Amino acid sequence: MTDTILDKIKTYKLEEVAADKAAKPLEAVEAEAGAAPPVRAFAESLHKASISGYGLIAEIKKASPSKGLIRADFDPATLAQAYAEGGATCLSVLTDTPSFQGAKDYLVAARAACDLPVLRKDFMYDPYQVIEARGLGADCILIIMASVSDAQAAELEDAATQWGMDTLIEVHDAAELERAAMLKSRLVGINNRNLKTFETTLDTTRTLSKRVPEDRLIVSESGLATPKNLSDMAMYGARIFLIGEALMRHEDVALATRNLLADPVQPGGM
């Protein structure tokens, strides 16, 4: 059986984490986490924004395995400021280097440039990465259910909670959603992109949103580019969105962000 892109990422990521552990002991990472700036309210900020408008997690993403380079003119601090000016609620910063040309320093720079809460967007397998994320200033981490066991997911979530961070639990099908519902996190991300094939369809949110427990906040991810996409997803209960590429490709990122959020569908008015 041929390895998927996700399989390949997991292989090198585990090697990367092992190398990081060898280079910097856990005690040092914990010390950095303890000295990090206070946590910003990630999930609560999104919830408040979604009550009458949309909650936007705006992604700082230089490249992807499927699309290659997305933005050559790439400065995390400038992009963070543009997103904040455009009305984003939170940021997502890619810190994976081999597949996304991301870097840990990008998260540090983006968070320092604005007041928005920040998600460390990476492939998490080990509590070491969670503590490292806090040391970098992250306010939330990502758990991709397609890539971890139930025990791993719970361990990562517990580590995030211990350090005061929120967790975005990402799913792509009904089985993953059922597993995610066993966790405590409020944020359930429905990825419209299949990470094994990289095919994208908004039908994923349309289908899975009906199964999300009522006490969770639905985050629709991938394949979203227009106000119509957002209003369509809002009809299915998703008022929070994670969007990167569609905004990153615009010359004026602040204007693109503002235009995308300009006319939110009102709850009950759909």
mmCIF file with all atom_site columns, N, CA and C in Angstrom, residues 67-132:
data_model
loop_
_atom_site.group_PDB
_atom_site.id
_atom_site.type_symbol
_atom_site.label_atom_id
_atom_site.label_alt_id
_atom_site.label_comp_id
_atom_site.label_asym_id
_atom_site.label_entity_id
_atom_site.label_seq_id
_atom_site.pdbx_PDB_ins_code
_atom_site.Cartn_x
_atom_site.Cartn_y
_atom_site.Cartn_z
_atom_site.occupancy
_atom_site.B_iso_or_equiv
_atom_site.pdbx_formal_charge
_atom_site.auth_seq_id
_atom_site.auth_comp_id
_atom_site.auth_asym_id
_atom_site.auth_atom_id
_atom_site.pdbx_PDB_model_num
ATOM 1   N N  . LYS A 1 67  ? 0.016   22.685 -3.443 1.00 0.00 ? 67  LYS A N  1
ATOM 2   C CA . LYS A 1 67  ? 0.043   23.890 -4.274 1.00 0.00 ? 67  LYS A CA 1
ATOM 3   C C  . LYS A 1 67  ? 1.438   24.491 -4.442 1.00 0.00 ? 67  LYS A C  1
ATOM 4   N N  . GLY A 1 68  ? 2.411   24.007 -3.677 1.00 0.00 ? 68  GLY A N  1
ATOM 5   C CA . GLY A 1 68  ? 3.742   24.602 -3.737 1.00 0.00 ? 68  GLY A CA 1
ATOM 6   C C  . GLY A 1 68  ? 3.751   25.972 -3.091 1.00 0.00 ? 68  GLY A C  1
ATOM 7   N N  . LEU A 1 69  ? 4.616   26.863 -3.582 1.00 0.00 ? 69  LEU A N  1
ATOM 8   C CA . LEU A 1 69  ? 4.741   28.202 -3.016 1.00 0.00 ? 69  LEU A CA 1
ATOM 9   C C  . LEU A 1 69  ? 3.450   28.988 -3.220 1.00 0.00 ? 69  LEU A C  1
ATOM 10  N N  . ILE A 1 70  ? 2.929   29.554 -2.126 1.00 0.00 ? 70  ILE A N  1
ATOM 11  C CA . ILE A 1 70  ? 1.684   30.323 -2.182 1.00 0.00 ? 70  ILE A CA 1
ATOM 12  C C  . ILE A 1 70  ? 1.975   31.821 -2.246 1.00 0.00 ? 70  ILE A C  1
ATOM 13  N N  . ARG A 1 71  ? 2.982   32.244 -1.502 1.00 0.00 ? 71  ARG A N  1
ATOM 14  C CA . ARG A 1 71  ? 3.317   33.679 -1.472 1.00 0.00 ? 71  ARG A CA 1
ATOM 15  C C  . ARG A 1 71  ? 4.826   33.868 -1.332 1.00 0.00 ? 71  ARG A C  1
ATOM 16  N N  . ALA A 1 72  ? 5.423   34.448 -2.377 1.00 0.00 ? 72  ALA A N  1
ATOM 17  C CA . ALA A 1 72  ? 6.868   34.683 -2.351 1.00 0.00 ? 72  ALA A CA 1
ATOM 18  C C  . ALA A 1 72  ? 7.195   35.875 -1.447 1.00 0.00 ? 72  ALA A C  1
ATOM 19  N N  . ASP A 1 73  ? 6.315   36.885 -1.475 1.00 0.00 ? 73  ASP A N  1
ATOM 20  C CA . ASP A 1 73  ? 6.480   38.076 -0.640 1.00 0.00 ? 73  ASP A CA 1
ATOM 21  C C  . ASP A 1 73  ? 5.924   37.738 0.748  1.00 0.00 ? 73  ASP A C  1
ATOM 22  N N  . PHE A 1 74  ? 6.768   37.110 1.566  1.00 0.00 ? 74  PHE A N  1
ATOM 23  C CA . PHE A 1 74  ? 6.275   36.502 2.800  1.00 0.00 ? 74  PHE A CA 1
ATOM 24  C C  . PHE A 1 74  ? 6.974   37.071 4.024  1.00 0.00 ? 74  PHE A C  1
ATOM 25  N N  . ASP A 1 75  ? 6.209   37.786 4.851  1.00 0.00 ? 75  ASP A N  1
ATOM 26  C CA . ASP A 1 75  ? 6.728   38.304 6.115  1.00 0.00 ? 75  ASP A CA 1
ATOM 27  C C  . ASP A 1 75  ? 5.659   38.089 7.188  1.00 0.00 ? 75  ASP A C  1
ATOM 28  N N  . PRO A 1 76  ? 5.886   37.170 8.121  1.00 0.00 ? 76  PRO A N  1
ATOM 29  C CA . PRO A 1 76  ? 4.858   36.816 9.107  1.00 0.00 ? 76  PRO A CA 1
ATOM 30  C C  . PRO A 1 76  ? 4.323   37.995 9.907  1.00 0.00 ? 76  PRO A C  1
ATOM 31  N N  . ALA A 1 77  ? 5.194   38.910 10.320 1.00 0.00 ? 77  ALA A N  1
ATOM 32  C CA . ALA A 1 77  ? 4.743   40.044 11.132 1.00 0.00 ? 77  ALA A CA 1
ATOM 33  C C  . ALA A 1 77  ? 3.817   40.955 10.329 1.00 0.00 ? 77  ALA A C  1
ATOM 34  N N  . THR A 1 78  ? 4.202   41.251 9.091  1.00 0.00 ? 78  THR A N  1
ATOM 35  C CA . THR A 1 78  ? 3.387   42.104 8.229  1.00 0.00 ? 78  THR A CA 1
ATOM 36  C C  . THR A 1 78  ? 2.039   41.460 7.939  1.00 0.00 ? 78  THR A C  1
ATOM 37  N N  . LEU A 1 79  ? 2.045   40.158 7.678  1.00 0.00 ? 79  LEU A N  1
ATOM 38  C CA . LEU A 1 79  ? 0.812   39.439 7.399  1.00 0.00 ? 79  LEU A CA 1
ATOM 39  C C  . LEU A 1 79  ? -0.098  39.403 8.630  1.00 0.00 ? 79  LEU A C  1
ATOM 40  N N  . ALA A 1 80  ? 0.491   39.205 9.807  1.00 0.00 ? 80  ALA A N  1
ATOM 41  C CA . ALA A 1 80  ? -0.293  39.190 11.044 1.00 0.00 ? 80  ALA A CA 1
ATOM 42  C C  . ALA A 1 80  ? -0.993  40.527 11.252 1.00 0.00 ? 80  ALA A C  1
ATOM 43  N N  . GLN A 1 81  ? -0.268  41.612 11.017 1.00 0.00 ? 81  GLN A N  1
ATOM 44  C CA . GLN A 1 81  ? -0.848  42.946 11.162 1.00 0.00 ? 81  GLN A CA 1
ATOM 45  C C  . GLN A 1 81  ? -1.966  43.175 10.141 1.00 0.00 ? 81  GLN A C  1
ATOM 46  N N  . ALA A 1 82  ? -1.763  42.682 8.926  1.00 0.00 ? 82  ALA A N  1
ATOM 47  C CA . ALA A 1 82  ? -2.781  42.838 7.878  1.00 0.00 ? 82  ALA A CA 1
ATOM 48  C C  . ALA A 1 82  ? -4.051  42.075 8.239  1.00 0.00 ? 82  ALA A C  1
ATOM 49  N N  . TYR A 1 83  ? -3.886  40.858 8.729  1.00 0.00 ? 83  TYR A N  1
ATOM 50  C CA . TYR A 1 83  ? -5.043  40.070 9.142  1.00 0.00 ? 83  TYR A CA 1
ATOM 51  C C  . TYR A 1 83  ? -5.798  40.752 10.282 1.00 0.00 ? 83  TYR A C  1
ATOM 52  N N  . ALA A 1 84  ? -5.048  41.269 11.253 1.00 0.00 ? 84  ALA A N  1
ATOM 53  C CA . ALA A 1 84  ? -5.678  41.947 12.385 1.00 0.00 ? 84  ALA A CA 1
ATOM 54  C C  . ALA A 1 84  ? -6.445  43.179 11.906 1.00 0.00 ? 84  ALA A C  1
ATOM 55  N N  . GLU A 1 85  ? -5.827  43.932 10.996 1.00 0.00 ? 85  GLU A N  1
ATOM 56  C CA . GLU A 1 85  ? -6.459  45.132 10.440 1.00 0.00 ? 85  GLU A CA 1
ATOM 57  C C  . GLU A 1 85  ? -7.715  44.770 9.658  1.00 0.00 ? 85  GLU A C  1
ATOM 58  N N  . GLY A 1 86  ? -7.692  43.600 9.010  1.00 0.00 ? 86  GLY A N  1
ATOM 59  C CA . GLY A 1 86  ? -8.825  43.173 8.204  1.00 0.00 ? 86  GLY A CA 1
ATOM 60  C C  . GLY A 1 86  ? -9.973  42.575 8.995  1.00 0.00 ? 86  GLY A C  1
ATOM 61  N N  . GLY A 1 87  ? -9.765  42.348 10.296 1.00 0.00 ? 87  GLY A N  1
ATOM 62  C CA . GLY A 1 87  ? -10.848 41.863 11.143 1.00 0.00 ? 87  GLY A CA 1
ATOM 63  C C  . GLY A 1 87  ? -10.787 40.405 11.539 1.00 0.00 ? 87  GLY A C  1
ATOM 64  N N  . ALA A 1 88  ? -9.650  39.751 11.313 1.00 0.00 ? 88  ALA A N  1
ATOM 65  C CA . ALA A 1 88  ? -9.508  38.359 11.751 1.00 0.00 ? 88  ALA A CA 1
ATOM 66  C C  . ALA A 1 88  ? -9.619  38.274 13.268 1.00 0.00 ? 88  ALA A C  1
ATOM 67  N N  . THR A 1 89  ? -10.091 37.145 13.754 1.00 0.00 ? 89  THR A N  1
ATOM 68  C CA . THR A 1 89  ? -10.249 36.931 15.191 1.00 0.00 ? 89  THR A CA 1
ATOM 69  C C  . THR A 1 89  ? -9.003  36.310 15.798 1.00 0.00 ? 89  THR A C  1
ATOM 70  N N  . CYS A 1 90  ? -8.418  35.359 15.072 1.00 0.00 ? 90  CYS A N  1
ATOM 71  C CA . CYS A 1 90  ? -7.239  34.632 15.523 1.00 0.00 ? 90  CYS A CA 1
ATOM 72  C C  . CYS A 1 90  ? -6.314  34.385 14.336 1.00 0.00 ? 90  CYS A C  1
ATOM 73  N N  . LEU A 1 91  ? -5.124  33.929 14.644 1.00 0.00 ? 91  LEU A N  1
ATOM 74  C CA . LEU A 1 91  ? -4.167  33.553 13.608 1.00 0.00 ? 91  LEU A CA 1
ATOM 75  C C  . LEU A 1 91  ? -3.853  32.065 13.694 1.00 0.00 ? 91  LEU A C  1
ATOM 76  N N  . SER A 1 92  ? -3.481  31.499 12.556 1.00 0.00 ? 92  SER A N  1
ATOM 77  C CA . SER A 1 92  ? -2.910  30.153 12.492 1.00 0.00 ? 92  SER A CA 1
ATOM 78  C C  . SER A 1 92  ? -1.570  30.312 11.786 1.00 0.00 ? 92  SER A C  1
ATOM 79  N N  . VAL A 1 93  ? -0.502  29.769 12.376 1.00 0.00 ? 93  VAL A N  1
ATOM 80  C CA . VAL A 1 93  ? 0.820   29.907 11.772 1.00 0.00 ? 93  VAL A CA 1
ATOM 81  C C  . VAL A 1 93  ? 1.432   28.530 11.553 1.00 0.00 ? 93  VAL A C  1
ATOM 82  N N  . LEU A 1 94  ? 1.780   28.241 10.306 1.00 0.00 ? 94  LEU A N  1
ATOM 83  C CA . LEU A 1 94  ? 2.424   26.971 9.964  1.00 0.00 ? 94  LEU A CA 1
ATOM 84  C C  . LEU A 1 94  ? 3.848   26.966 10.499 1.00 0.00 ? 94  LEU A C  1
ATOM 85  N N  . THR A 1 95  ? 4.183   25.948 11.284 1.00 0.00 ? 95  THR A N  1
ATOM 86  C CA . THR A 1 95  ? 5.557   25.833 11.783 1.00 0.00 ? 95  THR A CA 1
ATOM 87  C C  . THR A 1 95  ? 6.275   24.617 11.218 1.00 0.00 ? 95  THR A C  1
ATOM 88  N N  . ASP A 1 96  ? 5.591   23.843 10.362 1.00 0.00 ? 96  ASP A N  1
ATOM 89  C CA . ASP A 1 96  ? 6.229   22.694 9.713  1.00 0.00 ? 96  ASP A CA 1
ATOM 90  C C  . ASP A 1 96  ? 7.062   23.188 8.528  1.00 0.00 ? 96  ASP A C  1
ATOM 91  N N  . THR A 1 97  ? 8.331   22.769 8.480  1.00 0.00 ? 97  THR A N  1
ATOM 92  C CA . THR A 1 97  ? 9.227   23.245 7.421  1.00 0.00 ? 97  THR A CA 1
ATOM 93  C C  . THR A 1 97  ? 9.230   22.383 6.157  1.00 0.00 ? 97  THR A C  1
ATOM 94  N N  . PRO A 1 98  ? 9.413   21.051 6.231  1.00 0.00 ? 98  PRO A N  1
ATOM 95  C CA . PRO A 1 98  ? 9.570   20.263 5.002  1.00 0.00 ? 98  PRO A CA 1
ATOM 96  C C  . PRO A 1 98  ? 8.406   20.361 4.014  1.00 0.00 ? 98  PRO A C  1
ATOM 97  N N  . SER A 1 99  ? 7.185   20.356 4.497  1.00 0.00 ? 99  SER A N  1
ATOM 98  C CA . SER A 1 99  ? 6.015   20.346 3.603  1.00 0.00 ? 99  SER A CA 1
ATOM 99  C C  . SER A 1 99  ? 5.400   21.722 3.371  1.00 0.00 ? 99  SER A C  1
ATOM 100 N N  . PHE A 1 100 ? 5.568   22.643 4.320  1.00 0.00 ? 100 PHE A N  1
ATOM 101 C CA . PHE A 1 100 ? 4.870   23.928 4.232  1.00 0.00 ? 100 PHE A CA 1
ATOM 102 C C  . PHE A 1 100 ? 5.793   25.145 4.253  1.00 0.00 ? 100 PHE A C  1
ATOM 103 N N  . GLN A 1 101 ? 7.104   24.916 4.290  1.00 0.00 ? 101 GLN A N  1
ATOM 104 C CA . GLN A 1 101 ? 8.080   26.001 4.365  1.00 0.00 ? 101 GLN A CA 1
ATOM 105 C C  . GLN A 1 101 ? 7.792   26.929 5.544  1.00 0.00 ? 101 GLN A C  1
ATOM 106 N N  . GLY A 1 102 ? 7.251   26.335 6.618  1.00 0.00 ? 102 GLY A N  1
ATOM 107 C CA . GLY A 1 102 ? 6.978   27.099 7.818  1.00 0.00 ? 102 GLY A CA 1
ATOM 108 C C  . GLY A 1 102 ? 8.186   27.109 8.740  1.00 0.00 ? 102 GLY A C  1
ATOM 109 N N  . ALA A 1 103 ? 8.055   27.797 9.864  1.00 0.00 ? 103 ALA A N  1
ATOM 110 C CA . ALA A 1 103 ? 9.144   27.854 10.841 1.00 0.00 ? 103 ALA A CA 1
ATOM 111 C C  . ALA A 1 103 ? 8.587   28.281 12.192 1.00 0.00 ? 103 ALA A C  1
ATOM 112 N N  . LYS A 1 104 ? 9.220   27.804 13.240 1.00 0.00 ? 104 LYS A N  1
ATOM 113 C CA . LYS A 1 104 ? 8.793   28.177 14.589 1.00 0.00 ? 104 LYS A CA 1
ATOM 114 C C  . LYS A 1 104 ? 8.929   29.681 14.807 1.00 0.00 ? 104 LYS A C  1
ATOM 115 N N  . ASP A 1 105 ? 9.973   30.267 14.226 1.00 0.00 ? 105 ASP A N  1
ATOM 116 C CA . ASP A 1 105 ? 10.185  31.707 14.373 1.00 0.00 ? 105 ASP A CA 1
ATOM 117 C C  . ASP A 1 105 ? 9.035   32.516 13.776 1.00 0.00 ? 105 ASP A C  1
ATOM 118 N N  . TYR A 1 106 ? 8.350   31.950 12.779 1.00 0.00 ? 106 TYR A N  1
ATOM 119 C CA . TYR A 1 106 ? 7.227   32.664 12.161 1.00 0.00 ? 106 TYR A CA 1
ATOM 120 C C  . TYR A 1 106 ? 6.118   32.899 13.181 1.00 0.00 ? 106 TYR A C  1
ATOM 121 N N  . LEU A 1 107 ? 5.882   31.900 14.032 1.00 0.00 ? 107 LEU A N  1
ATOM 122 C CA . LEU A 1 107 ? 4.845   32.032 15.052 1.00 0.00 ? 107 LEU A CA 1
ATOM 123 C C  . LEU A 1 107 ? 5.222   33.133 16.047 1.00 0.00 ? 107 LEU A C  1
ATOM 124 N N  . VAL A 1 108 ? 6.465   33.124 16.475 1.00 0.00 ? 108 VAL A N  1
ATOM 125 C CA . VAL A 1 108 ? 6.937   34.136 17.428 1.00 0.00 ? 108 VAL A CA 1
ATOM 126 C C  . VAL A 1 108 ? 6.765   35.534 16.850 1.00 0.00 ? 108 VAL A C  1
ATOM 127 N N  . ALA A 1 109 ? 7.167   35.706 15.594 1.00 0.00 ? 109 ALA A N  1
ATOM 128 C CA . ALA A 1 109 ? 7.096   37.018 14.949 1.00 0.00 ? 109 ALA A CA 1
ATOM 129 C C  . ALA A 1 109 ? 5.652   37.471 14.741 1.00 0.00 ? 109 ALA A C  1
ATOM 130 N N  . ALA A 1 110 ? 4.793   36.558 14.307 1.00 0.00 ? 110 ALA A N  1
ATOM 131 C CA . ALA A 1 110 ? 3.391   36.900 14.050 1.00 0.00 ? 110 ALA A CA 1
ATOM 132 C C  . ALA A 1 110 ? 2.683   37.315 15.331 1.00 0.00 ? 110 ALA A C  1
ATOM 133 N N  . ARG A 1 111 ? 2.901   36.561 16.398 1.00 0.00 ? 111 ARG A N  1
ATOM 134 C CA . ARG A 1 111 ? 2.210   36.858 17.656 1.00 0.00 ? 111 ARG A CA 1
ATOM 135 C C  . ARG A 1 111 ? 2.664   38.188 18.245 1.00 0.00 ? 111 ARG A C  1
ATOM 136 N N  . ALA A 1 112 ? 3.950   38.489 18.086 1.00 0.00 ? 112 ALA A N  1
ATOM 137 C CA . ALA A 1 112 ? 4.489   39.736 18.634 1.00 0.00 ? 112 ALA A CA 1
ATOM 138 C C  . ALA A 1 112 ? 3.987   40.956 17.871 1.00 0.00 ? 112 ALA A C  1
ATOM 139 N N  . ALA A 1 113 ? 3.528   40.745 16.638 1.00 0.00 ? 113 ALA A N  1
ATOM 140 C CA . ALA A 1 113 ? 3.144   41.859 15.777 1.00 0.00 ? 113 ALA A CA 1
ATOM 141 C C  . ALA A 1 113 ? 1.707   42.330 15.967 1.00 0.00 ? 113 ALA A C  1
ATOM 142 N N  . CYS A 1 114 ? 0.911   41.563 16.750 1.00 0.00 ? 114 CYS A N  1
ATOM 143 C CA . CYS A 1 114 ? -0.497  41.931 16.938 1.00 0.00 ? 114 CYS A CA 1
ATOM 144 C C  . CYS A 1 114 ? -0.998  41.377 18.261 1.00 0.00 ? 114 CYS A C  1
ATOM 145 N N  . ASP A 1 115 ? -2.290  41.609 18.517 1.00 0.00 ? 115 ASP A N  1
ATOM 146 C CA . ASP A 1 115 ? -2.879  41.157 19.785 1.00 0.00 ? 115 ASP A CA 1
ATOM 147 C C  . ASP A 1 115 ? -3.734  39.905 19.627 1.00 0.00 ? 115 ASP A C  1
ATOM 148 N N  . LEU A 1 116 ? -3.741  39.300 18.449 1.00 0.00 ? 116 LEU A N  1
ATOM 149 C CA . LEU A 1 116 ? -4.606  38.155 18.195 1.00 0.00 ? 116 LEU A CA 1
ATOM 150 C C  . LEU A 1 116 ? -4.057  36.867 18.816 1.00 0.00 ? 116 LEU A C  1
ATOM 151 N N  . PRO A 1 117 ? -4.942  35.989 19.303 1.00 0.00 ? 117 PRO A N  1
ATOM 152 C CA . PRO A 1 117 ? -4.517  34.661 19.756 1.00 0.00 ? 117 PRO A CA 1
ATOM 153 C C  . PRO A 1 117 ? -3.997  33.859 18.557 1.00 0.00 ? 117 PRO A C  1
ATOM 154 N N  . VAL A 1 118 ? -3.065  32.935 18.831 1.00 0.00 ? 118 VAL A N  1
ATOM 155 C CA . VAL A 1 118 ? -2.395  32.221 17.736 1.00 0.00 ? 118 VAL A CA 1
ATOM 156 C C  . VAL A 1 118 ? -2.431  30.705 17.932 1.00 0.00 ? 118 VAL A C  1
ATOM 157 N N  . LEU A 1 119 ? -2.761  30.020 16.834 1.00 0.00 ? 119 LEU A N  1
ATOM 158 C CA . LEU A 1 119 ? -2.709  28.554 16.769 1.00 0.00 ? 119 LEU A CA 1
ATOM 159 C C  . LEU A 1 119 ? -1.373  28.129 16.180 1.00 0.00 ? 119 LEU A C  1
ATOM 160 N N  . ARG A 1 120 ? -0.715  27.170 16.836 1.00 0.00 ? 120 ARG A N  1
ATOM 161 C CA . ARG A 1 120 ? 0.445   26.557 16.200 1.00 0.00 ? 120 ARG A CA 1
ATOM 162 C C  . ARG A 1 120 ? -0.069  25.474 15.251 1.00 0.00 ? 120 ARG A C  1
ATOM 163 N N  . LYS A 1 121 ? 0.058   25.696 13.954 1.00 0.00 ? 121 LYS A N  1
ATOM 164 C CA . LYS A 1 121 ? -0.421  24.748 12.952 1.00 0.00 ? 121 LYS A CA 1
ATOM 165 C C  . LYS A 1 121 ? 0.739   23.809 12.602 1.00 0.00 ? 121 LYS A C  1
ATOM 166 N N  . ASP A 1 122 ? 0.652   22.602 13.116 1.00 0.00 ? 122 ASP A N  1
ATOM 167 C CA . ASP A 1 122 ? 1.699   21.609 12.866 1.00 0.00 ? 122 ASP A CA 1
ATOM 168 C C  . ASP A 1 122 ? 1.097   20.233 13.104 1.00 0.00 ? 122 ASP A C  1
ATOM 169 N N  . PHE A 1 123 ? 1.907   19.233 12.919 1.00 0.00 ? 123 PHE A N  1
ATOM 170 C CA . PHE A 1 123 ? 1.461   17.851 13.090 1.00 0.00 ? 123 PHE A CA 1
ATOM 171 C C  . PHE A 1 123 ? 1.978   17.378 14.451 1.00 0.00 ? 123 PHE A C  1
ATOM 172 N N  . MET A 1 124 ? 1.045   17.260 15.398 1.00 0.00 ? 124 MET A N  1
ATOM 173 C CA . MET A 1 124 ? 1.416   17.025 16.792 1.00 0.00 ? 124 MET A CA 1
ATOM 174 C C  . MET A 1 124 ? 1.249   15.554 17.160 1.00 0.00 ? 124 MET A C  1
ATOM 175 N N  . TYR A 1 125 ? 2.308   15.017 17.762 1.00 0.00 ? 125 TYR A N  1
ATOM 176 C CA . TYR A 1 125 ? 2.300   13.611 18.178 1.00 0.00 ? 125 TYR A CA 1
ATOM 177 C C  . TYR A 1 125 ? 2.779   13.411 19.605 1.00 0.00 ? 125 TYR A C  1
ATOM 178 N N  . ASP A 1 126 ? 3.442   14.413 20.151 1.00 0.00 ? 126 ASP A N  1
ATOM 179 C CA . ASP A 1 126 ? 4.141   14.245 21.418 1.00 0.00 ? 126 ASP A CA 1
ATOM 180 C C  . ASP A 1 126 ? 3.901   15.464 22.305 1.00 0.00 ? 126 ASP A C  1
ATOM 181 N N  . PRO A 1 127 ? 3.632   15.254 23.609 1.00 0.00 ? 127 PRO A N  1
ATOM 182 C CA . PRO A 1 127 ? 3.433   16.388 24.518 1.00 0.00 ? 127 PRO A CA 1
ATOM 183 C C  . PRO A 1 127 ? 4.599   17.383 24.495 1.00 0.00 ? 127 PRO A C  1
ATOM 184 N N  . TYR A 1 128 ? 5.776   16.908 24.151 1.00 0.00 ? 128 TYR A N  1
ATOM 185 C CA . TYR A 1 128 ? 6.945   17.793 24.019 1.00 0.00 ? 128 TYR A CA 1
ATOM 186 C C  . TYR A 1 128 ? 6.631   18.937 23.052 1.00 0.00 ? 128 TYR A C  1
ATOM 187 N N  . GLN A 1 129 ? 5.954   18.611 21.929 1.00 0.00 ? 129 GLN A N  1
ATOM 188 C CA . GLN A 1 129 ? 5.601   19.626 20.933 1.00 0.00 ? 129 GLN A CA 1
ATOM 189 C C  . GLN A 1 129 ? 4.593   20.631 21.480 1.00 0.00 ? 129 GLN A C  1
ATOM 190 N N  . VAL A 1 130 ? 3.707   20.155 22.347 1.00 0.00 ? 130 VAL A N  1
ATOM 191 C CA . VAL A 1 130 ? 2.686   21.019 22.943 1.00 0.00 ? 130 VAL A CA 1
ATOM 192 C C  . VAL A 1 130 ? 3.345   22.038 23.865 1.00 0.00 ? 130 VAL A C  1
ATOM 193 N N  . ILE A 1 131 ? 4.249   21.550 24.703 1.00 0.00 ? 131 ILE A N  1
ATOM 194 C CA . ILE A 1 131 ? 4.956   22.443 25.629 1.00 0.00 ? 131 ILE A CA 1
ATOM 195 C C  . ILE A 1 131 ? 5.839   23.410 24.849 1.00 0.00 ? 131 ILE A C  1
ATOM 196 N N  . GLU A 1 132 ? 6.455   22.902 23.798 1.00 0.00 ? 132 GLU A N  1
ATOM 197 C CA . GLU A 1 132 ? 7.266   23.750 22.923 1.00 0.00 ? 132 GLU A CA 1
ATOM 198 C C  . GLU A 1 132 ? 6.402   24.848 22.310 1.00 0.00 ? 132 GLU A C  1
#
